[in-house]
């Protein structure tokens, strides 16, 4: 494993320890150059409550490109809608060690605008 990925995984583990102590559901994200994924999980990460990504057929059909900020905004709005439907309002944001910048920030802002609080 290269040093860049090892550092990201180390930062993600530290964040997840803190969130586990808070005992609140978390919004986990993962990004690749082509796609972005979001999951709402329980505080301990044992089960997934809702998920959305640019791989979903309805999201992919609405977008021309799936690896940009516009796609992240669509996924953020969709995951917020699914989370509210599942009865979640207050969550913790788990950025999985990625910088809070670009697509990660766009997804978080879209989820906030759609009604999630974190």
Tab-separated table of C-alpha atoms in Angstrom, residues 20-69:
chain	number	residue	atom	x	y	z
A	20	UNK	CA	-18.316	5.623	17.260
A	21	UNK	CA	-17.927	7.324	20.656
A	22	UNK	CA	-20.610	9.876	19.697
A	23	UNK	CA	-23.042	7.004	19.027
A	24	UNK	CA	-24.728	8.784	16.112
A	25	UNK	CA	-25.455	7.482	12.610
A	26	UNK	CA	-22.822	8.474	10.085
A	27	UNK	CA	-22.737	9.508	6.453
A	28	UNK	CA	-19.777	7.652	4.914
A	29	UNK	CA	-18.492	8.678	1.520
A	30	UNK	CA	-16.049	7.135	-0.907
A	31	UNK	CA	-14.824	8.652	-4.138
A	32	UNK	CA	-13.050	7.378	-7.197
A	33	UNK	CA	-12.099	9.413	-10.246
A	34	UNK	CA	-15.226	8.204	-12.028
A	35	UNK	CA	-17.850	7.804	-9.251
A	36	UNK	CA	-18.845	8.942	-5.765
A	37	UNK	CA	-20.633	6.767	-3.219
A	38	UNK	CA	-22.506	7.657	-0.015
A	39	UNK	CA	-23.914	5.445	2.742
A	40	UNK	CA	-25.812	6.166	5.916
A	41	UNK	CA	-24.713	3.602	8.505
A	42	UNK	CA	-25.307	2.969	12.166
A	43	UNK	CA	-22.778	4.469	14.575
A	44	UNK	CA	-20.801	1.247	14.859
A	45	UNK	CA	-20.963	0.632	11.102
A	46	UNK	CA	-22.724	-2.701	11.519
A	47	UNK	CA	-25.556	-2.026	9.079
A	48	UNK	CA	-26.320	0.269	6.167
A	49	UNK	CA	-29.495	2.323	6.553
A	50	UNK	CA	-29.487	4.003	3.119
A	51	UNK	CA	-27.158	4.386	0.164
A	52	UNK	CA	-26.776	6.400	-3.023
A	53	UNK	CA	-24.104	6.660	-5.690
A	54	UNK	CA	-23.463	7.692	-9.257
A	55	UNK	CA	-23.607	4.010	-10.181
A	56	UNK	CA	-27.398	3.948	-9.586
A	57	UNK	CA	-29.317	3.808	-12.846
A	58	UNK	CA	-31.607	6.764	-12.110
A	59	UNK	CA	-28.689	8.992	-11.079
A	60	UNK	CA	-26.558	7.930	-14.026
A	61	UNK	CA	-29.412	8.627	-16.451
A	62	UNK	CA	-29.791	12.175	-15.100
A	63	UNK	CA	-26.084	12.997	-15.455
A	64	UNK	CA	-23.799	13.355	-18.432
A	65	UNK	CA	-20.590	12.911	-16.375
A	66	UNK	CA	-20.493	11.017	-13.065
A	67	UNK	CA	-17.115	12.137	-11.689
A	68	UNK	CA	-17.672	15.857	-11.132
A	69	UNK	CA	-19.121	18.278	-8.572
